[in-house]
PDB file of C-alpha atoms in Angstrom:
ATOM      1  CA  MET A   1      39.473  86.721  -5.756  1.00  0.00           C
ATOM      2  CA  VAL A   2      42.616  85.890  -4.121  1.00  0.00           C
ATOM      3  CA  SER A   3      41.950  85.251  -0.296  1.00  0.00           C
ATOM      4  CA  ASN A   4      45.703  84.505  -0.005  1.00  0.00           C
ATOM      5  CA  PRO A   5      47.238  87.643   1.321  1.00  0.00           C
ATOM      6  CA  GLN A   6      50.897  86.063   1.080  1.00  0.00           C
ATOM      7  CA  LEU A   7      50.093  85.672  -2.552  1.00  0.00           C
ATOM      8  CA  ILE A   8      49.164  88.975  -2.851  1.00  0.00           C
ATOM      9  CA  LYS A   9      52.464  90.221  -0.883  1.00  0.00           C
ATOM     10  CA  LYS A  10      54.779  88.589  -3.581  1.00  0.00           C
ATOM     11  CA  GLY A  11      52.987  89.573  -6.486  1.00  0.00           C
ATOM     12  CA  ARG A  12      51.967  86.105  -7.833  1.00  0.00           C
ATOM     13  CA  ALA A  13      48.034  86.704  -7.556  1.00  0.00           C
ATOM     14  CA  LYS A  14      48.416  88.119 -10.973  1.00  0.00           C
ATOM     15  CA  ARG A  15      50.675  85.362 -12.669  1.00  0.00           C
ATOM     16  CA  PRO A  16      47.867  82.950 -13.249  1.00  0.00           C
ATOM     17  CA  PHE A  17      45.589  85.839 -15.185  1.00  0.00           C
ATOM     18  CA  LEU A  18      48.932  86.495 -17.286  1.00  0.00           C
ATOM     19  CA  ILE A  19      49.498  83.168 -18.210  1.00  0.00           C
ATOM     20  CA  GLN A  20      46.033  82.412 -19.269  1.00  0.00           C
ATOM     21  CA  TRP A  21      46.063  85.748 -21.395  1.00  0.00           C
ATOM     22  CA  LYS A  22      49.229  84.569 -22.736  1.00  0.00           C
ATOM     23  CA  ARG A  23      47.721  81.223 -24.096  1.00  0.00           C
ATOM     24  CA  VAL A  24      44.744  83.386 -25.283  1.00  0.00           C
ATOM     25  CA  LYS A  25      46.983  85.597 -27.230  1.00  0.00           C
ATOM     26  CA  LYS A  26      48.833  82.585 -28.786  1.00  0.00           C
ATOM     27  CA  THR A  27      45.560  81.026 -29.645  1.00  0.00           C
ATOM     28  CA  LEU A  28      44.450  83.800 -31.351  1.00  0.00           C
ATOM     29  CA  GLU A  29      47.623  84.294 -33.393  1.00  0.00           C
ATOM     30  CA  ARG A  30      47.465  80.660 -34.617  1.00  0.00           C
ATOM     31  CA  GLU A  31      43.661  81.399 -35.419  1.00  0.00           C
ATOM     32  CA  THR A  32      44.504  84.520 -37.544  1.00  0.00           C
ATOM     33  CA  GLU A  33      47.539  82.678 -39.289  1.00  0.00           C
ATOM     34  CA  GLN A  34      45.044  79.704 -40.214  1.00  0.00           C
ATOM     35  CA  ARG A  35      42.180  82.260 -41.482  1.00  0.00           C
ATOM     36  CA  GLN A  36      45.387  84.251 -43.684  1.00  0.00           C
ATOM     37  CA  ALA A  37      46.405  81.051 -45.189  1.00  0.00           C
ATOM     38  CA  ILE A  38      46.248  80.154 -48.584  1.00  0.00           C
ATOM     39  CA  GLU A  39      44.705  76.983 -49.642  1.00  0.00           C
ATOM     40  CA  MET A  40      44.754  75.840 -53.558  1.00  0.00           C
ATOM     41  CA  LEU A  41      41.397  73.797 -54.151  1.00  0.00           C
ATOM     42  CA  CYS A  42      39.994  72.361 -57.218  1.00  0.00           C
ATOM     43  CA  VAL A  43      36.091  73.069 -58.083  1.00  0.00           C
ATOM     44  CA  ASP A  44      35.659  69.659 -58.596  1.00  0.00           C
ATOM     45  CA  MET A  45      36.607  68.577 -54.874  1.00  0.00           C
ATOM     46  CA  LEU A  46      34.013  70.779 -53.515  1.00  0.00           C
ATOM     47  CA  VAL A  47      31.021  69.554 -55.730  1.00  0.00           C
ATOM     48  CA  PRO A  48      29.660  66.169 -54.939  1.00  0.00           C
ATOM     49  CA  GLU A  49      30.197  63.581 -57.562  1.00  0.00           C
ATOM     50  CA  ASP A  50      26.384  62.438 -57.573  1.00  0.00           C
ATOM     51  CA  HIS A  51      25.055  65.936 -57.761  1.00  0.00           C
ATOM     52  CA  LEU A  52      22.679  66.535 -60.992  1.00  0.00           C
ATOM     53  CA  LEU A  53      24.700  68.984 -62.856  1.00  0.00           C
ATOM     54  CA  ARG A  54      27.676  66.572 -62.939  1.00  0.00           C
ATOM     55  CA  LYS A  55      25.563  64.071 -64.285  1.00  0.00           C
ATOM     56  CA  ILE A  56      24.168  66.207 -66.888  1.00  0.00           C
ATOM     57  CA  ASP A  57      27.553  67.675 -68.012  1.00  0.00           C
ATOM     58  CA  ALA A  58      28.924  64.140 -68.257  1.00  0.00           C
ATOM     59  CA  ALA A  59      25.785  63.244 -70.491  1.00  0.00           C
ATOM     60  CA  VAL A  60      25.627  65.755 -72.318  1.00  0.00           C
ATOM     61  CA  ASP A  61      27.678  67.253 -75.413  1.00  0.00           C
ATOM     62  CA  PHE A  62      27.607  71.005 -75.283  1.00  0.00           C
ATOM     63  CA  THR A  63      30.086  71.739 -78.080  1.00  0.00           C
ATOM     64  CA  ARG A  64      27.224  71.407 -80.222  1.00  0.00           C
ATOM     65  CA  ILE A  65      25.741  74.973 -79.404  1.00  0.00           C
ATOM     66  CA  TYR A  66      28.802  76.624 -80.624  1.00  0.00           C
ATOM     67  CA  ASP A  67      27.519  75.020 -84.343  1.00  0.00           C
ATOM     68  CA  LEU A  68      24.147  76.199 -83.595  1.00  0.00           C
ATOM     69  CA  ALA A  69      24.963  79.467 -82.364  1.00  0.00           C
ATOM     70  CA  GLU A  70      27.935  80.230 -84.945  1.00  0.00           C
ATOM     71  CA  ASP A  71      25.651  82.319 -87.272  1.00  0.00           C
ATOM     72  CA  LEU A  72      24.569  84.434 -84.821  1.00  0.00           C
ATOM     73  CA  TYR A  73      28.133  85.898 -83.573  1.00  0.00           C
ATOM     74  CA  CYS A  74      29.897  88.071 -85.173  1.00  0.00           C
ATOM     75  CA  GLU A  75      34.005  88.188 -84.962  1.00  0.00           C
ATOM     76  CA  ASP A  76      35.222  91.119 -86.519  1.00  0.00           C
ATOM     77  CA  ASN A  77      33.058  93.601 -85.162  1.00  0.00           C
ATOM     78  CA  GLY A  78      31.246  94.706 -81.622  1.00  0.00           C
ATOM     79  CA  ARG A  79      31.783  93.899 -78.382  1.00  0.00           C
ATOM     80  CA  PRO A  80      33.136  90.603 -76.900  1.00  0.00           C
ATOM     81  CA  SER A  81      30.682  88.113 -76.752  1.00  0.00           C
ATOM     82  CA  CYS A  82      29.353  86.087 -73.801  1.00  0.00           C
ATOM     83  CA  ASP A  83      30.097  82.365 -74.243  1.00  0.00           C
ATOM     84  CA  PRO A  84      27.136  80.605 -75.954  1.00  0.00           C
ATOM     85  CA  VAL A  85      27.518  77.415 -73.657  1.00  0.00           C
ATOM     86  CA  VAL A  86      27.786  79.523 -70.695  1.00  0.00           C
ATOM     87  CA  LEU A  87      24.624  81.430 -71.434  1.00  0.00           C
ATOM     88  CA  PHE A  88      22.527  78.323 -72.068  1.00  0.00           C
ATOM     89  CA  LYS A  89      23.813  76.482 -69.173  1.00  0.00           C
ATOM     90  CA  LEU A  90      22.663  79.308 -66.865  1.00  0.00           C
ATOM     91  CA  VAL A  91      19.208  79.040 -68.622  1.00  0.00           C
ATOM     92  CA  LEU A  92      19.233  75.159 -67.775  1.00  0.00           C
ATOM     93  CA  VAL A  93      20.107  75.560 -64.435  1.00  0.00           C
ATOM     94  CA  GLN A  94      17.425  78.414 -63.993  1.00  0.00           C
ATOM     95  CA  HIS A  95      14.988  76.023 -65.098  1.00  0.00           C
ATOM     96  CA  LEU A  96      16.046  72.933 -63.358  1.00  0.00           C
ATOM     97  CA  PHE A  97      15.894  74.804 -59.913  1.00  0.00           C
ATOM     98  CA  GLY A  98      12.825  77.079 -60.508  1.00  0.00           C
ATOM     99  CA  ILE A  99      14.652  80.234 -60.201  1.00  0.00           C
ATOM    100  CA  ARG A 100      12.353  82.701 -61.767  1.00  0.00           C
ATOM    101  CA  PHE A 101      14.773  85.486 -62.714  1.00  0.00           C
ATOM    102  CA  LEU A 102      17.750  85.501 -64.659  1.00  0.00           C
ATOM    103  CA  ARG A 103      19.546  88.295 -62.554  1.00  0.00           C
ATOM    104  CA  GLN A 104      18.752  86.039 -59.608  1.00  0.00           C
ATOM    105  CA  THR A 105      20.563  82.852 -61.211  1.00  0.00           C
ATOM    106  CA  LEU A 106      23.690  84.665 -61.856  1.00  0.00           C
ATOM    107  CA  ARG A 107      23.695  85.649 -58.382  1.00  0.00           C
ATOM    108  CA  ASP A 108      23.445  82.347 -57.310  1.00  0.00           C
ATOM    109  CA  ALA A 109      25.978  81.289 -59.790  1.00  0.00           C
ATOM    110  CA  GLU A 110      28.338  83.329 -57.833  1.00  0.00           C
ATOM    111  CA  VAL A 111      27.799  81.844 -54.622  1.00  0.00           C
ATOM    112  CA  ASN A 112      27.288  78.296 -55.728  1.00  0.00           C
ATOM    113  CA  LEU A 113      30.119  76.222 -57.198  1.00  0.00           C
ATOM    114  CA  ALA A 114      28.139  73.482 -58.207  1.00  0.00           C
ATOM    115  CA  TYR A 115      26.552  76.127 -61.030  1.00  0.00           C
ATOM    116  CA  ARG A 116      30.230  76.382 -62.456  1.00  0.00           C
TER     117      ARG A 116
END
């Protein structure tokens, strides 16, 4: 380790380790602070402009689904319903990307921001 006996007598042999440890500790503290920082992002920033689902969303008017499903939903009784446009888009994503099960599609929609 340290071959110079004069450094050991004066107590300087441990200093480089302490200085190095302090640097490592400061770096770790900075990384921890950066991980805990909150950053506001828009979902549109995370999905590429040329993504297939963006093109479909721009080309198709999904508001017509509300007119088609109006008779199937009751406003004054029962549990709150899922949005019919969301249900339609989930099935569309399922067919476009070849996902076999709707539950798998729901799990994928939790992770993949493009599906939102």
